[in-house]
Tab-separated table of C-alpha atoms and ligand atoms in Angstrom:
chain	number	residue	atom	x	y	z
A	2	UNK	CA	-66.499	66.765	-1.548
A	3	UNK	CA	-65.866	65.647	-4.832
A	4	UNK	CA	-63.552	67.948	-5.702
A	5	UNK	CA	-60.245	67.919	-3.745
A	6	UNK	CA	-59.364	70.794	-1.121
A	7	UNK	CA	-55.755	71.535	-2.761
A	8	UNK	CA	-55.685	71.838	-6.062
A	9	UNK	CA	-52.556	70.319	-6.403
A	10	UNK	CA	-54.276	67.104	-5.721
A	11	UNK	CA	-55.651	67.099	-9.529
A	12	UNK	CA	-52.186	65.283	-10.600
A	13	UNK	CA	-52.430	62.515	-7.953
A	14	UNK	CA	-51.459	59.388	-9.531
A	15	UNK	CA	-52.592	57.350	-6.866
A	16	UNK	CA	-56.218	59.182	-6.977
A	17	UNK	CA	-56.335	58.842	-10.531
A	18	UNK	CA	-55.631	55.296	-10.852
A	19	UNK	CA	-57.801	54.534	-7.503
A	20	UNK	CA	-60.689	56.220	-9.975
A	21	UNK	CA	-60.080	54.284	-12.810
A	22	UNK	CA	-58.260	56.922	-14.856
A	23	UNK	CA	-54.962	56.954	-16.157
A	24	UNK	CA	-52.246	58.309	-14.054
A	25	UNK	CA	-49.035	59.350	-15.077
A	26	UNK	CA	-47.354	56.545	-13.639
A	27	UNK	CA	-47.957	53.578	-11.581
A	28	UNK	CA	-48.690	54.849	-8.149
A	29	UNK	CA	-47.079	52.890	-5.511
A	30	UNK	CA	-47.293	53.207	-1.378
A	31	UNK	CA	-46.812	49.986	1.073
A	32	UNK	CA	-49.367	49.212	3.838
A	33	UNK	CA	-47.759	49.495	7.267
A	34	UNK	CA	-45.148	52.055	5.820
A	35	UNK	CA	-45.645	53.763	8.661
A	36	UNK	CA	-44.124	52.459	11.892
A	37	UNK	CA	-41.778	49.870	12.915
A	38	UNK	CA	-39.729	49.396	9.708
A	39	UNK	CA	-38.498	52.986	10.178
A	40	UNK	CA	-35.553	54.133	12.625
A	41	UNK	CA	-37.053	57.548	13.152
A	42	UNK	CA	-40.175	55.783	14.156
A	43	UNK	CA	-38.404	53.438	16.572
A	44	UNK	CA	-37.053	56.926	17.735
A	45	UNK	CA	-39.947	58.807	18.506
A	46	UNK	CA	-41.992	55.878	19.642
A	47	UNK	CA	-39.291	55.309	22.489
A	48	UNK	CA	-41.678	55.189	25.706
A	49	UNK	CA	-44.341	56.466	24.221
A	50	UNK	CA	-47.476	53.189	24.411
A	51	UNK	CA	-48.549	52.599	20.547
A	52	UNK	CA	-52.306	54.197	21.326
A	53	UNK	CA	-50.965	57.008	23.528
A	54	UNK	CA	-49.061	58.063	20.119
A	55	UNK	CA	-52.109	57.284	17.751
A	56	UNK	CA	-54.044	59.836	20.365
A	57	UNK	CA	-50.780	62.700	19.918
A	58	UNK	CA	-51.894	64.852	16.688
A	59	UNK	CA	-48.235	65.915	16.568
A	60	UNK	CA	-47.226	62.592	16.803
A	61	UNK	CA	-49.471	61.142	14.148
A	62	UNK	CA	-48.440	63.895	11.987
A	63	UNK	CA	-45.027	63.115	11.999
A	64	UNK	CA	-44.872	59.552	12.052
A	65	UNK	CA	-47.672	59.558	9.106
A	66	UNK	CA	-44.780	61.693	6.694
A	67	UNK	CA	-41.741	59.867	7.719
A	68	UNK	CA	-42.254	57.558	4.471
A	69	UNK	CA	-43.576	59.880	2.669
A	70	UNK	CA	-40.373	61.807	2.947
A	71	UNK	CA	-37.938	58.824	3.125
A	72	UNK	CA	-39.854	57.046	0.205
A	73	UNK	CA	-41.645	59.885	-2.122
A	74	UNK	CA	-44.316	57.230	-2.131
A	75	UNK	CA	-47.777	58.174	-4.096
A	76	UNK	CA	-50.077	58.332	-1.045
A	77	UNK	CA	-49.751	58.714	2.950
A	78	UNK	CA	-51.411	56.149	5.064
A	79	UNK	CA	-53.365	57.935	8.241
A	80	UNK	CA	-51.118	56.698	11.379
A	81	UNK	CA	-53.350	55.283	13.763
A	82	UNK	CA	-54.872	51.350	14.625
A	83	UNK	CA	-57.987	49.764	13.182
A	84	UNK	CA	-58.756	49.447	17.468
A	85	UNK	CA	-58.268	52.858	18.446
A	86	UNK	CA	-61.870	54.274	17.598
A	87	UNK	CA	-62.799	51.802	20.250
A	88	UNK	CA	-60.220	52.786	22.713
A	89	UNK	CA	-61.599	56.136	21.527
A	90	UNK	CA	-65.266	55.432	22.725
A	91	UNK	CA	-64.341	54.144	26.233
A	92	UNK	CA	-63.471	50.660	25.563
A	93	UNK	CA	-59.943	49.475	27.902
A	94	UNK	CA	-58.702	47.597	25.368
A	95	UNK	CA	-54.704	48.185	24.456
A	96	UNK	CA	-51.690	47.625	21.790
A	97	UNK	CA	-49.278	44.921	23.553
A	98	UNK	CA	-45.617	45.144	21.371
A	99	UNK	CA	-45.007	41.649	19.672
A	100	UNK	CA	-48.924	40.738	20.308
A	101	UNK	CA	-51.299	42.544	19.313
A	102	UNK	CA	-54.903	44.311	20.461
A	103	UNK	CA	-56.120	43.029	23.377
A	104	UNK	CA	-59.676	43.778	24.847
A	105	UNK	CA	-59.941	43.340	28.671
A	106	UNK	CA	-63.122	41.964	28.846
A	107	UNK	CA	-64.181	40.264	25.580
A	108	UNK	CA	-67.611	41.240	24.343
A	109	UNK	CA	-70.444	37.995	24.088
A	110	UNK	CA	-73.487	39.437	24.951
A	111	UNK	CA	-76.077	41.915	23.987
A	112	UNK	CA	-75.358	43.842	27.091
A	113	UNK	CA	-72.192	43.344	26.560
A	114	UNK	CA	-72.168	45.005	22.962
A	115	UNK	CA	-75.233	47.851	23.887
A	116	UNK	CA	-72.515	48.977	26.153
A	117	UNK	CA	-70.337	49.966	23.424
A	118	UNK	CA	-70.211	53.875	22.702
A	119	UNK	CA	-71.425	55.240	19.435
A	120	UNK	CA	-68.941	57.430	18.007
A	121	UNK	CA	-68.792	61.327	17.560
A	122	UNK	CA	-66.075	63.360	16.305
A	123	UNK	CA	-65.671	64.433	19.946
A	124	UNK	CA	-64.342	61.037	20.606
A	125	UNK	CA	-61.433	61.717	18.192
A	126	UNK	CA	-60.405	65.522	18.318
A	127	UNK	CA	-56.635	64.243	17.790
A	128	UNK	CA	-57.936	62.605	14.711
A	129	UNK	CA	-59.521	65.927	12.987
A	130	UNK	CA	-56.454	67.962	13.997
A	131	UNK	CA	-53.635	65.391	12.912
A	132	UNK	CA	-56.083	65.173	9.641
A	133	UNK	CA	-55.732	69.057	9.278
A	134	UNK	CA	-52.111	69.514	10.142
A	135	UNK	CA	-51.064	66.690	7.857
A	136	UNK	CA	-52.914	67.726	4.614
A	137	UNK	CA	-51.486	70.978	4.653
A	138	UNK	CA	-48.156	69.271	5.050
A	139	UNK	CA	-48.699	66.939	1.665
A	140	UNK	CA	-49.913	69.729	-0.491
A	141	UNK	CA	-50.264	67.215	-3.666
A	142	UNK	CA	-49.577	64.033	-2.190
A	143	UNK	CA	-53.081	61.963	-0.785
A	144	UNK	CA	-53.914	61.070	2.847
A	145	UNK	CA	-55.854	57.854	2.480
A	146	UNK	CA	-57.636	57.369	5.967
A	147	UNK	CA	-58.951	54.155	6.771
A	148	UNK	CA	-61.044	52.192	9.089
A	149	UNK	CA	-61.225	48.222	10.182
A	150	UNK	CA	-63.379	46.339	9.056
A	151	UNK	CA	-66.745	45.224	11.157
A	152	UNK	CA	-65.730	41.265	10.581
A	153	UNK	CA	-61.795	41.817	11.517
A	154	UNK	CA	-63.088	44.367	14.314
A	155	UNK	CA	-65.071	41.724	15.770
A	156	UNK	CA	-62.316	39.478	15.793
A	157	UNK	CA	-60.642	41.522	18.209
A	158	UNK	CA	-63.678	42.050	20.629
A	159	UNK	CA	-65.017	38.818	20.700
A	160	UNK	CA	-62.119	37.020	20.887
A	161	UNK	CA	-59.785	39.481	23.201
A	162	UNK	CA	-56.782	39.311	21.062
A	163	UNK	CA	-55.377	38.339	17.994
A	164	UNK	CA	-56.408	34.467	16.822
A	165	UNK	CA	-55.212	32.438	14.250
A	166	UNK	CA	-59.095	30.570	14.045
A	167	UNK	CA	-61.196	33.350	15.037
A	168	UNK	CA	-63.312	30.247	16.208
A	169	UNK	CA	-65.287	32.366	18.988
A	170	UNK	CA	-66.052	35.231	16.918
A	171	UNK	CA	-67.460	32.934	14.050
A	172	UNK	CA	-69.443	30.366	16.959
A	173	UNK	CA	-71.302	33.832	17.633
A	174	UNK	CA	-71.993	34.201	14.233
A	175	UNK	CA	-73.112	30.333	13.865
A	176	UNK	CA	-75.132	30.146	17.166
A	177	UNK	CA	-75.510	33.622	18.616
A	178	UNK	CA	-77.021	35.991	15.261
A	179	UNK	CA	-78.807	38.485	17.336
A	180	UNK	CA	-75.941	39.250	19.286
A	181	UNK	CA	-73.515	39.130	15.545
A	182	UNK	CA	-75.857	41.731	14.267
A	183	UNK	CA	-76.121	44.115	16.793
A	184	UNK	CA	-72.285	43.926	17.023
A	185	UNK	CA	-71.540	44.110	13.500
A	186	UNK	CA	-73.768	47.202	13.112
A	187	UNK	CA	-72.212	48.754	16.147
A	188	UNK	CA	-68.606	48.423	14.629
A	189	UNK	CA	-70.052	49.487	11.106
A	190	UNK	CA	-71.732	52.455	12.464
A	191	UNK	CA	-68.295	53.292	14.652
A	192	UNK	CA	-66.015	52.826	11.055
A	193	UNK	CA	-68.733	55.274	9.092
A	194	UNK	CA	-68.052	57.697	11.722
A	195	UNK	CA	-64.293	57.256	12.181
A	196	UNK	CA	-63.957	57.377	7.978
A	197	UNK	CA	-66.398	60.223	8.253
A	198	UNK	CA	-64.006	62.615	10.931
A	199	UNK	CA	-61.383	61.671	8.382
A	200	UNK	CA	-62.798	62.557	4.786
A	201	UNK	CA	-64.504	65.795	6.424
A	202	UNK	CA	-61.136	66.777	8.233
A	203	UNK	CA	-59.224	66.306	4.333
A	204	UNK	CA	-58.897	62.697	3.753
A	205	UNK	CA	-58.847	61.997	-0.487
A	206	UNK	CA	-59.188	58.405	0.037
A	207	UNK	CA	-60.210	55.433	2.635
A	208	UNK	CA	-59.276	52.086	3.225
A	209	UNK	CA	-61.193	49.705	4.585
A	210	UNK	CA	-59.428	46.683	6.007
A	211	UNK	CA	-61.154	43.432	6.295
A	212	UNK	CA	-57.585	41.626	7.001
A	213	UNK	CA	-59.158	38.250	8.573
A	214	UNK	CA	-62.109	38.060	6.399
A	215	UNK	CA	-60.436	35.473	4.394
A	216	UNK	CA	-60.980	33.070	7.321
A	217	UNK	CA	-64.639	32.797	5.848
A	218	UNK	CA	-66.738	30.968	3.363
A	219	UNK	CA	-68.040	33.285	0.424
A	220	UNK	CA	-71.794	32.357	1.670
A	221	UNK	CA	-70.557	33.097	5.212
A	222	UNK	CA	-68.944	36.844	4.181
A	223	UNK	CA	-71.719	37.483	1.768
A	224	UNK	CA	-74.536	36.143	4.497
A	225	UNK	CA	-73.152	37.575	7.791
A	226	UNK	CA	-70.312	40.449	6.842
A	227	UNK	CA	-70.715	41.526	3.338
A	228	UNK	CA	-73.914	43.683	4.170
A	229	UNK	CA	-72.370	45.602	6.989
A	230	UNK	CA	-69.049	46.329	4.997
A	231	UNK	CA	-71.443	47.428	2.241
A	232	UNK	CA	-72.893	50.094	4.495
A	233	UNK	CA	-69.471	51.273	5.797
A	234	UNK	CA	-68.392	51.118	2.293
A	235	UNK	CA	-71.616	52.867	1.057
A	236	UNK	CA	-71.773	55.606	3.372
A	237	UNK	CA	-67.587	56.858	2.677
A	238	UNK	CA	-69.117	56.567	-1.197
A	239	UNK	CA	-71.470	59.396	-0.500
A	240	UNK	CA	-68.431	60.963	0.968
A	241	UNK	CA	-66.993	61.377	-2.869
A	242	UNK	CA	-63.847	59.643	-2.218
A	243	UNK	CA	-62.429	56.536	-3.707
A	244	UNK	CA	-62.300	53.498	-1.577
A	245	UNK	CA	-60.068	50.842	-1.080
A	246	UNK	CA	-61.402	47.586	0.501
A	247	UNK	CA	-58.517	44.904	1.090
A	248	UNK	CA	-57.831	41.361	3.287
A	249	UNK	CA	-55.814	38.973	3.844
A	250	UNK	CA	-56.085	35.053	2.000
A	251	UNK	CA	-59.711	36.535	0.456
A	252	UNK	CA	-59.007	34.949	-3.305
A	253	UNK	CA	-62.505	33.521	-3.068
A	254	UNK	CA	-63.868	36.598	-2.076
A	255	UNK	CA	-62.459	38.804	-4.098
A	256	UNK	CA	-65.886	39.520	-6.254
A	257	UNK	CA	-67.653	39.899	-3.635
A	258	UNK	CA	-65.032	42.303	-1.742
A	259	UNK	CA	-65.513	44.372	-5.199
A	260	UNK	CA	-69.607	43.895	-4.970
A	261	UNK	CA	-69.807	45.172	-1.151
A	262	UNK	CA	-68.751	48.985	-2.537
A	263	UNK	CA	-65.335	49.087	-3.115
A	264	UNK	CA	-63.372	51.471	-6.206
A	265	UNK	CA	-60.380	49.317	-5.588
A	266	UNK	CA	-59.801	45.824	-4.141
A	267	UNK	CA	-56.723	45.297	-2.613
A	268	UNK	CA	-55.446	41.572	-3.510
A	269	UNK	CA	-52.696	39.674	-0.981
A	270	UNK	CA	-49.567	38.238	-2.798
A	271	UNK	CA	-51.331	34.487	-2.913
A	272	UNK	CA	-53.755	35.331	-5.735
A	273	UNK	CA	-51.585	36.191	-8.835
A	274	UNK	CA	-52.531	39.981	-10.118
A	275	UNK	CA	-54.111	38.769	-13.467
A	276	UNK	CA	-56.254	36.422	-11.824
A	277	UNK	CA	-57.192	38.874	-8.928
A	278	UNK	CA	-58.189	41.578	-11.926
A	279	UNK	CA	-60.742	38.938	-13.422
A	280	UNK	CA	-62.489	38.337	-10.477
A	281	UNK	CA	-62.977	41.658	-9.312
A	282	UNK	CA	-64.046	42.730	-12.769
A	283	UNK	CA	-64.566	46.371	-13.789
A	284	UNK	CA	-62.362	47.795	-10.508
A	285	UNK	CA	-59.413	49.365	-10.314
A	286	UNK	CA	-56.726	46.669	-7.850
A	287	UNK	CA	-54.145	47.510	-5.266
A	288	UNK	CA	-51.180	44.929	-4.659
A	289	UNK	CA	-49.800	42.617	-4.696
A	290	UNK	CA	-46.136	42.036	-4.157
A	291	UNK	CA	-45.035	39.360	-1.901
A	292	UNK	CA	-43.624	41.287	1.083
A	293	UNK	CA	-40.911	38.960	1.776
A	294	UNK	CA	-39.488	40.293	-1.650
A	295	UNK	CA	-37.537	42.864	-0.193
A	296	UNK	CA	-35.220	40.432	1.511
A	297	UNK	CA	-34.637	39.098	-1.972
A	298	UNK	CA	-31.696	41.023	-3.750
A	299	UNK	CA	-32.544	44.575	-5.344
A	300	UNK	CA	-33.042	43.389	-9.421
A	301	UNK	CA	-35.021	40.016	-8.168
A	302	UNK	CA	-37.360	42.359	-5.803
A	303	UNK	CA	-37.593	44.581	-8.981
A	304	UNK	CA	-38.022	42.269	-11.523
A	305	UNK	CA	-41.031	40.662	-9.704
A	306	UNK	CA	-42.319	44.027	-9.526
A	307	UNK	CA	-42.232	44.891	-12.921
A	308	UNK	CA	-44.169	41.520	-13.536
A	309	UNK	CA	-47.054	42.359	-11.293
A	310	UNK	CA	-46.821	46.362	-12.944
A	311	UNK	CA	-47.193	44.608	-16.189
A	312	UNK	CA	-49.951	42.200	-15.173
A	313	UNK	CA	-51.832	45.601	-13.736
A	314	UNK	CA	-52.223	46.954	-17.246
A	315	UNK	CA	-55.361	44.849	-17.999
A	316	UNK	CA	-56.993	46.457	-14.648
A	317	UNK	CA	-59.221	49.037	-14.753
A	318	UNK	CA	-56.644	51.446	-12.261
A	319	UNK	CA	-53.954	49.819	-10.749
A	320	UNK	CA	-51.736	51.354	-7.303
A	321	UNK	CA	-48.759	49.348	-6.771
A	322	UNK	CA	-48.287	47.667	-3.314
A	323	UNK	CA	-47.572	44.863	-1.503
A	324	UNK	CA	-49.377	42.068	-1.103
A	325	UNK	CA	-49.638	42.502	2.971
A	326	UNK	CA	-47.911	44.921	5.482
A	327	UNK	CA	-44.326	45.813	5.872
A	328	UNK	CA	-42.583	43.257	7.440
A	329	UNK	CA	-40.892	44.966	10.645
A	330	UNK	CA	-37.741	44.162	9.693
A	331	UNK	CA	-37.396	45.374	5.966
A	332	UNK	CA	-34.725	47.560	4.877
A	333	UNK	CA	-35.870	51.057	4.333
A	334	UNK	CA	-33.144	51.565	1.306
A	335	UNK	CA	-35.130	48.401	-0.414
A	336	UNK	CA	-38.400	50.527	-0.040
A	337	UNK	CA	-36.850	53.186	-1.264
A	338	UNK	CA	-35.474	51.065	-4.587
A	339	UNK	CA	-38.954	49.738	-4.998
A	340	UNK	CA	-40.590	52.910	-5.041
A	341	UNK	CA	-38.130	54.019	-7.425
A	342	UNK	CA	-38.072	51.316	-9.751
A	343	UNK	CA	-42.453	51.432	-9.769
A	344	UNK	CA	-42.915	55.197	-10.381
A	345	UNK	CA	-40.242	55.107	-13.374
A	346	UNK	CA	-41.574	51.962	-15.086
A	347	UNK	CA	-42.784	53.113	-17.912
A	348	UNK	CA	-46.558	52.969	-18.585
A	349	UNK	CA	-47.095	54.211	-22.308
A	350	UNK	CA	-47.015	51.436	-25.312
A	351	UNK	CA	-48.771	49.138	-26.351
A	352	UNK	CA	-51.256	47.658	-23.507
B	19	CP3	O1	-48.437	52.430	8.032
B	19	CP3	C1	-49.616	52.102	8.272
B	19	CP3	O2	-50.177	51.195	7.653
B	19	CP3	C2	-50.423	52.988	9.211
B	19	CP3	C3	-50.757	52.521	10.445
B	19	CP3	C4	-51.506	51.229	10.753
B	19	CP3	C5	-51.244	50.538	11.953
B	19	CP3	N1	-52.159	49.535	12.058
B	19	CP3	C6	-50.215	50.912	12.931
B	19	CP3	C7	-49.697	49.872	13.842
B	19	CP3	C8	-52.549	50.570	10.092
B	19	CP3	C9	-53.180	50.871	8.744
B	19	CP3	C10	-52.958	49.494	10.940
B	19	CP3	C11	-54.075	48.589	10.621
B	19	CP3	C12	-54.231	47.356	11.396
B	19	CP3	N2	-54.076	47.164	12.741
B	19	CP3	C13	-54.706	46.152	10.852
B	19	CP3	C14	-55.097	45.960	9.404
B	19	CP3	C15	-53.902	45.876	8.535
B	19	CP3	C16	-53.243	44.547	8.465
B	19	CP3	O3	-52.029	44.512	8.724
B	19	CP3	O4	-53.888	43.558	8.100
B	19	CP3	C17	-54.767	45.199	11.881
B	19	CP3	C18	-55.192	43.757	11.743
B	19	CP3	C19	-54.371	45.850	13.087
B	19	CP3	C20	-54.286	45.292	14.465
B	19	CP3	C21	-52.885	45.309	14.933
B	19	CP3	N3	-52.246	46.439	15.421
B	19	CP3	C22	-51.913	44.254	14.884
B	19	CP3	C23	-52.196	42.847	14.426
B	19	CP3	C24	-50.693	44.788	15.342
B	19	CP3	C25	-49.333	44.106	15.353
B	19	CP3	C26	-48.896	43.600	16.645
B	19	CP3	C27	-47.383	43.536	16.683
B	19	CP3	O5	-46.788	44.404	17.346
B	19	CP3	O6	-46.807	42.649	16.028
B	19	CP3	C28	-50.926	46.143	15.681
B	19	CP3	C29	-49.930	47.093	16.205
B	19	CP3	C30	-49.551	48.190	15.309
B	19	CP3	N4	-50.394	48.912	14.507
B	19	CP3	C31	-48.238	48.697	15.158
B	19	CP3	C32	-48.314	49.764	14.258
B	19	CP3	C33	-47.202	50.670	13.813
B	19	CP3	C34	-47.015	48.190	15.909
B	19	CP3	C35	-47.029	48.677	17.305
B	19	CP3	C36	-45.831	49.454	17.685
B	19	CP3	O7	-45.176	50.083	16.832
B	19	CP3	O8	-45.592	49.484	18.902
């Protein structure tokens, strides 16, 4: 799998700089480009629940090349949830608007987590055909798939929605570490095989997203999460495609993020880029624009970008994006400018 289906894939700027060689130009996409920001999303979303449309191959399809079309961005993102592999193995757990994943009954014990599903591609037909459809869509532009995390993952089981403390997941991994373990491997193994349906359906790239690992210490991660990323992270490596492993407030972490497997190490817009590209060393970054910055007029949005594009030259590969999600209520046409503005900023000269 090392060499892409479509040939046309050769000139990816986003695979070339997630790989440490030089691209063209500075790739840019935006995490969470798409969905909500988007009126055509809004559109075909109307009535339809958020996993009912990740499980709708023609739905996915669409929705995942709305930005690429409205944007020309560098790389699609796979439409789907980190959560709906689980939904996907029998799990009633659901998407509330304005909340969040919530799991109807939390998981806390070892029954509770040997009850969990393994997951086959049979799980996820949707998933292999919305793969297929879309990457004869792009032709030359990437589909990076991706996967959650087995620490942000837990998050959501153990807690039963989103938490701003993620103080029961972590008093399991304090006071309950058989029951921890045999979770965290049963989310890793369900992420290799959800990244696995992707890459082998025509995936270029995965992302891994460990958004609340930043909520830990670096012995914590590297003690109790780092080794089950690492095998998530190690098995889409034998895969042959670059990865992408990125959370949320993770400055400290950052090293290690890069240690636990990753080609590129997505950095959040509180870690300046420079500082972010020392600590994870000889890896190409993603990032890091603040995502408010698109509220900000045009040339101020732009002129902070060009300062984190200029700051990317001393990493190994940089892909430009921002430093967290789209906010829901960005203006497309700022996007637009942004993506713009990145892929025509010059690269040659002097580094
Ligand atoms: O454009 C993309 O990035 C592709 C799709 C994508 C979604 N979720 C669609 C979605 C991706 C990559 C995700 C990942 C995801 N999901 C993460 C990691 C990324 C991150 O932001 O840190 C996390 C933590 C989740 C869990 C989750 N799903 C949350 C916290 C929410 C927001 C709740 C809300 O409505 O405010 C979701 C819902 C969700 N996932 C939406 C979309 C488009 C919105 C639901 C809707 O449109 O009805």
């Amino acid at each position: 799998m090392t060499t892409p289906a479509d040939a046309r894939l050769d000139d990816s700027a986003f695979l070339a700089a997630a790989r440490g060689e030089k691209p063209s130009h500075t790739p840019v996409w935006f995490m969470r480009q798409a969905g909500r920001s988007l009126p055509e999303y809004l559109k075909l979303r109307e009535g339809v629940g958020m996993l009912e449309s990740c499980m709708d191959a023609d739905l996915v399809t669409e929705i995942t090349l709305q930005p690429v079309r409205r944007y020309g961005v560098d790389a699609a993102i796979f439409f789907s949830d980190i959560v709906l592999p689980l939904r996907a193995v029998g799990l009633d757990l659901d998407i509330v608007p304005g909340i969040g994943p919530v799991v109807a009954s939390p998981v806390r014990t070892l029954a509770d987590v040997a009850a969990i599903a393994d997951l086959t591609p049979e799980h996820v037909p949707f998933i292999t055909r919305a793969v297929q459809q879309l990457t004869a869509e792009l032709g030359g532009t990437p589909l990076i798939g991706f996967a959650g995390a087995p620490f942000t993952v837990a998050s959501y089981l153990v807690e039963g929605g989103p938490s701003k403390e993620h103080a029961k997941t972590k008093a399991m991994m304090f006071g309950a570490p058989d029951v921890w373990d045999a979770l965290m491997r049963k989310i890793a193994g369900i992420a290799e095989g959800y990244l696995r349906v992707q890459v082998e359906a025509g995936a270029s790239a995965v992302q891994l997203f460990d958004s609340w690992a930043g909520a830990l210490t670096p012995t914590d991660y590297q003690q109790h999460v780092m080794p089950h990323s690492a095998r998530v992270l190690a098995a889409a490596g034998k895969l042959g495609v670059p990865r992408i492993h990125f959370g949320v407030g993770t400055t400290n972490l950052l090293s290690l993020m890069g240690e636990a497997g990753a080609d590129v190490v997505g950095i959040d817009w509180r870690t300046p880029l420079a500082e972010g590209i020392a600590r994870v060393g000889d890896r190409a970054v993603q990032g890091n624009l603040d995502p408010t910055l698109v509220f900000a007029p045009t040339d101020v949005m732009t002129s902070r970008a060009a300062e984190i594009i200029e700051a990317g030259r001393a990493a190994k590969g940089h892909v430009f994006n921002l430093g967290h999600g789209v906010i829901p209520s960005t203006d497309p046409g700022q996007l637009k400018a942004l993506t713009e503005f990145v892929q025509a900023y010059p690269l040659k000269g002097p580094v």
